[in-house]
Short mmCIF file of C-alpha atoms in Angstrom, two decimals:
data_model
loop_
_atom_site.label_atom_id
_atom_site.label_comp_id
_atom_site.label_asym_id
_atom_site.label_seq_id
_atom_site.Cartn_x
_atom_site.Cartn_y
_atom_site.Cartn_z
CA MET K 1 -53.92 -4.82 47.07
CA LEU K 2 -57.62 -4.55 46.21
CA TRP K 3 -59.22 -5.13 42.84
CA ASN K 4 -62.04 -2.73 41.94
CA GLN K 5 -64.07 -4.37 39.18
CA GLN K 6 -66.38 -1.41 38.64
CA LEU K 7 -63.64 1.11 38.07
CA ASN K 8 -61.61 -1.50 36.14
CA THR K 9 -58.48 -0.35 37.90
CA VAL K 10 -56.16 -1.49 40.67
CA VAL K 11 -55.78 0.11 44.09
CA LEU K 12 -52.30 -0.67 45.30
CA GLY K 13 -51.45 -0.68 48.98
CA TRP K 14 -48.29 -0.09 50.98
CA ASP K 15 -47.16 -3.63 50.23
CA PHE K 16 -46.40 -2.22 46.76
CA TYR K 17 -45.58 1.44 47.36
CA ALA K 18 -43.24 1.00 50.32
CA PRO K 19 -40.83 -1.32 48.41
CA VAL K 20 -40.93 1.04 45.41
CA ILE K 21 -40.05 3.99 47.64
CA LEU K 22 -37.25 1.96 49.25
CA PHE K 23 -35.87 1.07 45.82
CA VAL K 24 -35.87 4.71 44.69
CA VAL K 25 -34.20 5.90 47.90
CA LEU K 26 -31.48 3.24 47.73
CA CYS K 27 -30.76 4.07 44.08
CA ALA K 28 -30.58 7.79 44.97
CA LEU K 29 -28.03 6.89 47.66
CA ALA K 30 -25.91 5.14 44.98
CA ILE K 31 -26.48 1.70 46.49
CA PRO K 32 -25.73 -1.01 43.87
CA VAL K 33 -28.81 -1.75 41.78
CA TRP K 34 -28.83 -5.45 42.69
CA ALA K 35 -28.86 -4.59 46.39
CA ALA K 36 -31.64 -2.06 45.90
CA ILE K 37 -33.73 -4.57 43.93
CA GLY K 38 -33.05 -7.32 46.45
CA SER K 39 -34.04 -5.13 49.40
CA ALA K 40 -37.23 -3.98 47.66
CA ALA K 41 -38.10 -7.56 46.71
CA ILE K 42 -37.64 -8.88 50.27
CA MET K 43 -39.70 -6.02 51.71
CA MET K 44 -42.48 -6.70 49.18
CA LEU K 45 -42.46 -10.41 50.00
CA ILE K 46 -42.62 -9.73 53.74
CA MET K 47 -45.41 -7.16 53.49
CA SER K 48 -47.53 -8.98 50.91
CA GLY K 49 -46.82 -12.58 51.85
CA ALA K 50 -46.73 -13.33 48.13
CA LEU K 51 -43.87 -15.81 48.52
CA PRO K 52 -42.45 -17.46 51.65
CA LEU K 53 -39.05 -16.06 52.54
CA SER K 54 -37.78 -19.61 52.89
CA LEU K 55 -38.06 -19.94 49.12
CA VAL K 56 -36.09 -16.77 48.29
CA GLY K 57 -32.75 -18.58 48.23
CA GLU K 58 -34.12 -21.20 45.85
CA SER K 59 -35.62 -18.45 43.69
CA LEU K 60 -32.28 -16.62 43.50
CA PHE K 61 -30.52 -19.80 42.39
CA ASP K 62 -33.19 -20.64 39.83
CA GLY K 63 -32.88 -17.12 38.41
CA ILE K 64 -29.33 -17.72 37.20
CA ASP K 65 -29.38 -21.50 36.78
CA HIS K 66 -29.90 -21.33 33.01
CA PHE K 67 -27.58 -22.60 30.30
CA ALA K 68 -28.43 -19.60 28.08
CA LEU K 69 -26.86 -17.21 30.61
CA THR K 70 -23.48 -18.85 30.02
CA ALA K 71 -23.35 -16.95 26.74
CA ILE K 72 -23.10 -13.62 28.56
CA PRO K 73 -19.58 -14.02 30.05
CA LEU K 74 -18.42 -15.69 26.83
CA PHE K 75 -19.42 -12.76 24.60
CA ILE K 76 -18.01 -10.25 27.09
CA LEU K 77 -14.72 -12.17 27.23
CA THR K 78 -14.59 -12.32 23.43
CA GLY K 79 -14.81 -8.52 23.34
CA ASP K 80 -12.01 -8.20 25.89
CA VAL K 81 -9.76 -10.60 23.97
CA LEU K 82 -10.56 -8.73 20.75
CA VAL K 83 -9.25 -5.50 22.23
CA ARG K 84 -6.17 -7.14 23.81
CA THR K 85 -5.15 -8.80 20.55
CA GLY K 86 -5.52 -5.60 18.54
CA LEU K 87 -8.09 -7.17 16.22
CA SER K 88 -10.49 -4.35 17.01
CA ARG K 89 -8.12 -1.97 15.20
CA LYS K 90 -8.44 -4.14 12.10
CA PHE K 91 -12.19 -3.46 12.25
CA LEU K 92 -11.47 0.27 12.36
CA ASP K 93 -9.11 0.03 9.39
CA VAL K 94 -11.72 -1.80 7.32
CA ALA K 95 -14.50 0.57 8.40
CA GLU K 96 -12.35 3.55 7.46
CA ALA K 97 -11.53 1.98 4.10
CA LEU K 98 -15.24 1.42 3.43
CA THR K 99 -16.18 5.05 4.10
CA CYS K 100 -13.16 7.05 2.93
CA TRP K 101 -14.87 7.86 -0.39
CA THR K 102 -17.40 10.11 1.39
CA LYS K 103 -17.05 13.39 3.24
CA GLY K 104 -17.29 12.72 6.95
CA GLY K 105 -15.70 9.36 6.28
CA PHE K 106 -13.96 8.85 9.62
CA GLY K 107 -17.12 9.76 11.54
CA SER K 108 -19.01 7.15 9.54
CA ALA K 109 -16.16 4.70 10.08
CA THR K 110 -16.49 5.23 13.83
CA VAL K 111 -20.18 4.30 13.70
CA LEU K 112 -19.45 1.24 11.54
CA VAL K 113 -16.77 -0.06 13.87
CA CYS K 114 -19.22 0.34 16.78
CA GLY K 115 -21.58 -1.93 14.85
CA MET K 116 -18.80 -4.43 14.14
CA PHE K 117 -17.82 -4.50 17.80
CA ALA K 118 -21.48 -4.93 18.75
CA ALA K 119 -21.67 -8.02 16.54
CA ILE K 120 -19.13 -9.68 18.84
CA SER K 121 -19.30 -8.38 22.41
CA GLY K 122 -23.05 -7.79 22.85
CA SER K 123 -22.25 -5.00 25.32
CA ASP K 124 -22.74 -1.29 24.67
CA ALA K 125 -20.50 -0.03 27.49
CA ALA K 126 -17.62 -2.25 26.32
CA GLY K 127 -18.07 -0.95 22.79
CA ALA K 128 -18.16 2.68 23.93
CA ALA K 129 -14.93 2.24 25.90
CA ALA K 130 -13.05 0.27 23.24
CA VAL K 131 -14.10 2.37 20.25
CA GLY K 132 -13.87 5.64 22.18
CA ARG K 133 -10.23 5.07 23.05
CA MET K 134 -9.43 4.35 19.39
CA THR K 135 -11.41 7.07 17.67
CA ILE K 136 -12.26 10.14 19.76
CA GLY K 137 -8.74 11.61 19.53
CA ARG K 138 -8.69 11.11 15.74
CA LEU K 139 -12.20 12.52 15.39
CA VAL K 140 -11.07 15.71 17.14
CA GLU K 141 -7.98 15.87 14.90
CA SER K 142 -10.27 15.50 11.88
CA GLY K 143 -12.19 18.61 12.89
CA TYR K 144 -15.04 17.33 15.06
CA PRO K 145 -15.72 19.20 18.34
CA ARG K 146 -14.83 16.96 21.26
CA PRO K 147 -18.40 16.89 22.72
CA TYR K 148 -19.81 15.85 19.34
CA ALA K 149 -17.11 13.21 18.87
CA CYS K 150 -18.04 11.78 22.27
CA ALA K 151 -21.75 11.85 21.38
CA LEU K 152 -21.04 10.07 18.09
CA VAL K 153 -19.22 7.23 19.84
CA ALA K 154 -21.87 7.02 22.58
CA ALA K 155 -24.66 6.78 20.00
CA GLY K 156 -22.82 4.25 17.85
CA ALA K 157 -22.15 2.10 20.90
CA CYS K 158 -25.91 1.84 21.55
CA THR K 159 -25.87 -0.84 18.86
CA GLY K 160 -24.11 -3.06 21.42
CA ILE K 161 -27.46 -4.28 22.74
CA LEU K 162 -29.36 -3.80 19.46
CA ILE K 163 -27.28 -5.77 16.96
CA PRO K 164 -27.13 -9.52 17.67
CA PRO K 165 -25.62 -11.27 19.49
CA SER K 166 -26.87 -9.13 22.36
CA ILE K 167 -26.82 -9.72 26.09
CA ALA K 168 -30.15 -7.88 26.38
CA TYR K 169 -31.89 -10.32 24.03
CA ILE K 170 -30.50 -13.28 25.97
CA ILE K 171 -31.99 -11.84 29.17
CA ILE K 172 -35.41 -10.92 27.77
CA GLY K 173 -35.58 -14.32 26.07
CA LEU K 174 -34.93 -15.96 29.44
CA VAL K 175 -37.53 -13.81 31.21
CA LEU K 176 -40.30 -14.36 28.64
CA GLY K 177 -39.38 -17.91 27.61
CA ILE K 178 -38.36 -17.08 24.03
CA SER K 179 -35.39 -18.57 22.20
CA ALA K 180 -32.41 -16.21 22.13
CA SER K 181 -31.52 -17.45 18.62
CA THR K 182 -35.00 -16.43 17.41
CA LEU K 183 -34.61 -12.98 18.94
CA PHE K 184 -31.14 -12.59 17.41
CA LEU K 185 -32.57 -13.34 13.97
CA ALA K 186 -35.49 -10.95 14.50
CA ALA K 187 -33.19 -8.17 15.76
CA LEU K 188 -30.87 -8.22 12.75
CA ILE K 189 -32.87 -5.86 10.49
CA PRO K 190 -33.95 -3.45 13.30
CA GLY K 191 -30.37 -3.34 14.61
CA ILE K 192 -29.03 -2.46 11.16
CA CYS K 193 -31.76 0.19 10.82
CA ILE K 194 -30.58 1.83 14.05
CA LEU K 195 -26.98 1.72 12.78
CA VAL K 196 -28.02 3.30 9.47
CA SER K 197 -30.00 6.02 11.28
CA ILE K 198 -26.87 6.98 13.26
CA LEU K 199 -24.80 7.00 10.06
CA ILE K 200 -27.34 9.23 8.31
CA THR K 201 -27.50 11.57 11.30
CA ASN K 202 -23.72 12.00 11.29
CA ILE K 203 -23.65 12.60 7.53
CA VAL K 204 -26.38 15.25 7.79
CA VAL K 205 -24.76 17.00 10.77
CA ASN K 206 -21.34 16.87 9.10
CA ARG K 207 -22.72 18.43 5.91
CA ILE K 208 -24.40 21.22 7.88
CA TYR K 209 -21.43 22.13 10.07
CA LYS K 210 -18.63 20.84 7.80
CA TYR K 211 -16.75 19.30 10.71
CA GLU K 212 -14.56 16.94 8.71
CA GLY K 213 -12.39 18.65 6.10
CA GLY K 214 -10.39 17.24 3.23
CA GLU K 215 -11.44 15.72 -0.05
CA PRO K 216 -12.75 12.17 -0.28
CA MET K 217 -10.92 9.56 -2.35
CA THR K 218 -11.79 8.94 -5.96
CA PHE K 219 -13.60 5.70 -6.73
CA ALA K 220 -10.40 4.13 -8.10
CA GLU K 221 -8.38 5.15 -5.05
CA TRP K 222 -11.14 3.87 -2.79
CA GLY K 223 -11.24 0.47 -4.48
CA SER K 224 -7.47 0.06 -4.29
CA ASN K 225 -7.35 1.14 -0.63
CA LEU K 226 -10.25 -1.15 0.32
CA GLY K 227 -8.65 -4.13 -1.39
CA THR K 228 -5.34 -3.58 0.38
CA THR K 229 -7.04 -3.16 3.76
CA LEU K 230 -9.18 -6.26 3.40
CA LYS K 231 -6.16 -8.28 2.30
CA SER K 232 -4.23 -7.31 5.42
CA GLY K 233 -7.10 -7.65 7.93
CA TRP K 234 -9.62 -10.15 6.57
CA TYR K 235 -8.88 -12.65 9.34
CA ALA K 236 -10.36 -10.32 11.97
CA PHE K 237 -13.80 -11.00 10.48
CA LEU K 238 -13.53 -14.71 11.19
CA VAL K 239 -14.82 -14.05 14.70
CA PRO K 240 -18.10 -12.26 13.83
CA GLY K 241 -18.43 -14.64 10.87
CA ILE K 242 -18.35 -17.67 13.17
CA ILE K 243 -20.87 -16.09 15.54
CA PHE K 244 -23.33 -15.08 12.82
CA TYR K 245 -23.06 -18.25 10.76
CA GLY K 246 -23.20 -20.53 13.79
CA ILE K 247 -26.26 -18.89 15.33
CA PHE K 248 -28.27 -18.02 12.22
CA SER K 249 -27.66 -21.36 10.53
CA GLY K 250 -28.85 -23.16 13.65
CA ARG K 251 -25.61 -25.15 13.91
CA LEU K 252 -24.60 -23.47 17.19
CA THR K 253 -26.53 -22.16 20.17
CA PRO K 254 -25.58 -18.65 21.33
CA THR K 255 -23.55 -20.21 24.16
CA GLU K 256 -21.69 -22.53 21.78
CA ALA K 257 -21.08 -19.65 19.37
CA GLY K 258 -19.68 -17.53 22.21
CA ALA K 259 -17.37 -20.33 23.35
CA THR K 260 -16.15 -20.91 19.79
CA ALA K 261 -15.54 -17.19 19.29
CA VAL K 262 -13.47 -16.99 22.50
CA ILE K 263 -11.29 -19.94 21.47
CA VAL K 264 -10.78 -18.65 17.90
CA THR K 265 -9.93 -15.14 19.13
CA ILE K 266 -7.38 -16.48 21.64
CA ILE K 267 -5.76 -18.71 18.99
CA MET K 268 -5.54 -15.74 16.61
CA GLY K 269 -3.99 -13.62 19.36
CA PHE K 270 -1.27 -16.21 19.98
CA PHE K 271 -0.71 -16.67 16.25
CA LEU K 272 -0.31 -12.90 15.74
CA LYS K 273 1.85 -12.70 18.89
CA THR K 274 -0.33 -9.92 20.30
CA LEU K 275 -1.59 -12.02 23.21
CA LYS K 276 0.47 -13.46 26.06
CA LEU K 277 -0.40 -15.75 28.94
CA SER K 278 0.27 -12.86 31.29
CA ASP K 279 -2.69 -11.00 29.71
CA PHE K 280 -5.21 -13.59 30.86
CA PRO K 281 -5.59 -12.56 34.55
CA ALA K 282 -6.46 -8.97 33.58
CA MET K 283 -8.84 -10.12 30.82
CA LEU K 284 -10.64 -12.60 33.02
CA LEU K 285 -10.87 -10.11 35.89
CA GLY K 286 -12.28 -7.40 33.60
CA SER K 287 -14.91 -9.75 32.19
CA ALA K 288 -15.76 -11.07 35.66
CA LYS K 289 -16.40 -7.53 36.92
CA VAL K 290 -18.92 -6.91 34.11
CA VAL K 291 -20.64 -10.26 34.66
CA GLY K 292 -20.62 -9.61 38.40
CA VAL K 293 -22.77 -6.55 37.79
CA ILE K 294 -25.28 -8.28 35.48
CA LEU K 295 -25.97 -11.67 37.10
CA PRO K 296 -26.84 -10.46 40.64
CA ILE K 297 -29.38 -8.08 39.10
CA ILE K 298 -30.98 -10.99 37.25
CA ALA K 299 -30.96 -13.16 40.37
CA PHE K 300 -32.56 -10.58 42.68
CA SER K 301 -35.01 -9.33 40.06
CA LEU K 302 -36.66 -12.75 39.78
CA PRO K 303 -38.21 -12.81 43.30
CA LEU K 304 -39.43 -9.26 42.69
CA ALA K 305 -41.00 -10.23 39.36
CA GLN K 306 -42.62 -13.27 41.01
CA ALA K 307 -44.05 -11.12 43.81
CA LEU K 308 -45.46 -8.62 41.27
CA ALA K 309 -47.03 -11.47 39.30
CA ILE K 310 -48.61 -13.05 42.39
CA MET K 311 -49.97 -9.65 43.47
CA GLY K 312 -51.56 -9.26 40.02
CA VAL K 313 -49.66 -6.10 39.10
CA PRO K 314 -49.23 -6.97 35.39
CA GLN K 315 -52.93 -7.75 34.97
CA GLY K 316 -53.86 -4.70 37.01
CA PHE K 317 -51.60 -2.52 34.91
CA VAL K 318 -53.28 -3.74 31.73
CA ALA K 319 -56.73 -3.09 33.19
CA ALA K 320 -55.78 0.39 34.40
CA VAL K 321 -54.21 1.42 31.10
CA THR K 322 -56.95 0.03 28.87
CA SER K 323 -59.55 1.79 31.02
CA ILE K 324 -57.95 5.05 29.89
CA SER K 325 -57.80 4.11 26.21
CA ASP K 326 -58.17 0.94 24.19
CA ASP K 327 -56.63 2.41 21.03
CA PRO K 328 -53.62 0.19 20.15
CA ASN K 329 -51.74 3.14 18.64
CA ILE K 330 -52.00 5.14 21.85
CA LEU K 331 -51.08 2.14 23.99
CA ILE K 332 -47.98 1.47 21.88
CA LEU K 333 -46.89 5.09 22.33
CA LEU K 334 -47.48 4.73 26.07
CA MET K 335 -45.30 1.61 26.23
CA ILE K 336 -42.53 3.35 24.30
CA PHE K 337 -42.73 6.35 26.64
CA ILE K 338 -42.52 4.11 29.72
CA LEU K 339 -39.54 2.20 28.30
CA ILE K 340 -37.60 5.29 27.26
CA ALA K 341 -38.29 6.96 30.62
CA ALA K 342 -37.16 3.79 32.43
CA GLY K 343 -34.06 3.60 30.24
CA CYS K 344 -33.16 7.15 31.27
CA VAL K 345 -32.98 6.31 34.96
CA MET K 346 -32.10 2.61 35.24
CA GLU K 347 -29.87 0.03 33.57
CA THR K 348 -31.18 -2.29 30.88
CA THR K 349 -31.03 -5.55 32.86
CA PRO K 350 -33.33 -4.55 35.75
CA ASN K 351 -35.63 -2.79 33.29
CA ILE K 352 -35.99 -5.98 31.29
CA VAL K 353 -36.54 -8.29 34.25
CA ILE K 354 -39.05 -5.97 35.95
CA LEU K 355 -40.90 -4.34 33.04
CA ALA K 356 -41.05 -7.17 30.49
CA PRO K 357 -43.52 -9.29 32.54
CA ILE K 358 -45.63 -6.17 33.25
CA LEU K 359 -45.78 -4.78 29.69
CA LYS K 360 -45.98 -8.12 27.85
CA PRO K 361 -49.66 -8.69 28.85
CA LEU K 362 -50.49 -5.22 27.51
CA ALA K 363 -48.79 -6.06 24.22
CA ASP K 364 -50.71 -9.32 24.07
CA ASN K 365 -53.94 -7.47 24.79
CA ILE K 366 -53.54 -5.27 21.70
CA GLY K 367 -52.43 -8.19 19.53
CA MET K 368 -48.74 -7.28 19.21
CA ASN K 369 -46.46 -10.13 18.15
CA GLU K 370 -44.31 -11.20 21.14
CA ILE K 371 -41.15 -11.07 19.03
CA GLN K 372 -41.99 -7.57 17.84
CA PHE K 373 -42.64 -6.56 21.46
CA CYS K 374 -39.19 -7.79 22.53
CA ILE K 375 -37.46 -5.91 19.69
CA MET K 376 -39.43 -2.74 20.43
CA MET K 377 -38.61 -2.99 24.14
CA ILE K 378 -34.86 -3.48 23.74
CA THR K 379 -34.60 -0.78 21.07
CA SER K 380 -36.53 1.70 23.23
CA LEU K 381 -34.31 0.93 26.22
CA GLY K 382 -31.27 1.34 23.96
CA VAL K 383 -32.15 5.01 23.45
CA GLY K 384 -31.70 5.47 27.19
CA PHE K 385 -27.96 4.85 26.88
CA ILE K 386 -27.49 8.38 25.49
CA THR K 387 -30.14 10.22 27.49
CA PRO K 388 -29.60 11.77 30.95
CA PRO K 389 -29.66 11.33 33.88
CA LEU K 390 -28.22 7.78 33.70
CA GLY K 391 -27.09 7.55 30.06
CA LEU K 392 -24.49 4.84 30.66
CA ASN K 393 -22.65 5.48 27.38
CA LEU K 394 -22.47 9.19 28.19
CA PHE K 395 -20.70 8.36 31.45
CA VAL K 396 -18.33 5.94 29.71
CA VAL K 397 -17.13 8.41 27.06
CA SER K 398 -17.07 11.22 29.62
CA GLY K 399 -14.83 9.08 31.81
CA ILE K 400 -12.49 8.45 28.87
CA THR K 401 -12.23 12.08 27.74
CA GLY K 402 -13.11 14.17 30.80
CA GLU K 403 -15.75 15.98 28.73
CA SER K 404 -18.89 17.30 30.43
CA ILE K 405 -21.79 14.82 30.34
CA LEU K 406 -24.28 17.64 29.69
CA LYS K 407 -22.29 18.87 26.68
CA ILE K 408 -22.17 15.34 25.27
CA ALA K 409 -25.88 14.83 25.91
CA TRP K 410 -26.71 18.08 24.09
CA GLN K 411 -24.75 16.96 21.04
CA ALA K 412 -26.50 13.58 21.17
CA ILE K 413 -29.97 15.07 20.62
CA PRO K 414 -29.99 14.52 16.80
CA PHE K 415 -29.04 10.86 17.29
CA VAL K 416 -31.82 10.40 19.86
CA PHE K 417 -34.35 11.91 17.43
CA PHE K 418 -33.47 9.61 14.53
CA MET K 419 -33.26 6.55 16.79
CA LEU K 420 -36.75 7.34 18.09
CA LEU K 421 -38.03 7.39 14.51
CA VAL K 422 -36.69 3.85 14.05
CA VAL K 423 -38.31 2.79 17.34
CA LEU K 424 -41.68 4.04 16.05
CA ILE K 425 -41.24 2.15 12.77
CA ILE K 426 -40.39 -1.04 14.68
CA ALA K 427 -43.46 -0.56 16.88
CA TYR K 428 -45.90 -0.03 14.01
CA VAL K 429 -44.40 -2.23 11.28
CA PRO K 430 -44.28 -5.86 12.50
CA ALA K 431 -42.58 -7.06 9.31
CA LEU K 432 -39.39 -5.28 10.31
CA SER K 433 -38.99 -7.72 13.20
CA THR K 434 -40.51 -10.87 11.71
CA THR K 435 -39.43 -10.93 8.05
CA LEU K 436 -36.45 -13.22 8.67
CA LEU K 437 -38.33 -15.54 11.01
CA PRO K 438 -40.09 -18.81 10.17
CA GLU K 439 -43.81 -18.47 9.40
CA ILE K 440 -44.78 -19.74 12.86
CA TYR K 441 -43.53 -16.49 14.43
CA GLN K 442 -45.17 -14.13 11.93
#
């Protein structure tokens, strides 16, 4: 790779392009992402000599040898236990009771329960699967077309990585050296804004097409129904309560909060007699499969990120982009475009590990707060969960219902539009991400 000072740009050689081409080809052949990243990283290291191959094993181990990563399997397991114990249905009952006074109430309840599930599991795919199985059939019975019902669940489940605690924020915090607890606190308002945007979108669409029939409850009926529902299912909210209070009060680290949530959820399952010892092998296996997808990606992405850093790609990218324009507004739009495009074709974890070190210097160059950058990045990538060709949530709900992915994606367009509006607000209004943080981060 040669640095051209006069043109203020970077001329990349085959030590960069060949691994990129290999990565694209392997992904097109449906090779697991971690294997594609690992192969590309090793090729780049061999061709560039950026890092001795003898150190790759040590680099892989260092990539996952972090206490913060322990929170990931704990939050995923909490979500699995929540579904097994039936507590997730209590969330749906409460969400339905909260929204039954409005037209389109069950659609709004579906979005709310996605947010509630997100506040525990930190995984969008898990939320899409769990909520989809509970709600899509009832949404269709209520009058919603099946493709729209699938799109509604897929969009609501995007909050899985946007509302804390979130696996994505744990990973980006690890990559950029930022406290996950700080990112959780910063993500609270933006995550709620995304949830509200999905709610508003559903209300507007429902009013236009009148999908959900029937008359809403009167205020008195609503109050009585809500009181009864909360009385019978209040204990389900102990789990998110413990997580939020523990993390945001500073009494628990994300890992400790996840461990506490798992224990409390298991105890509640035994107490309610909805959980048996025979359920544990399936729960642990299911959680292990999810973790087994995430951690290898993190491990193999680290050598690749190190090679890119040694080759000067992040600095070169900044120089190349700023040579085109130094207007911060244009550069922010460019970053958002890159992130959304990346989110359309690749999973969140590799996007974070590869793109965060490359785009962070550009954000620093235009004076963007590092916390705001992290929130903008994760929120932009979150939009990719309901956009083809990857659109992980689209595949999840399609797998549950057998509905065409293209039909679901078409119905998801209004949700994508409103979510993009929130992304733009996050990108241009720093206070949205920093209001809840101590003054040192503002």
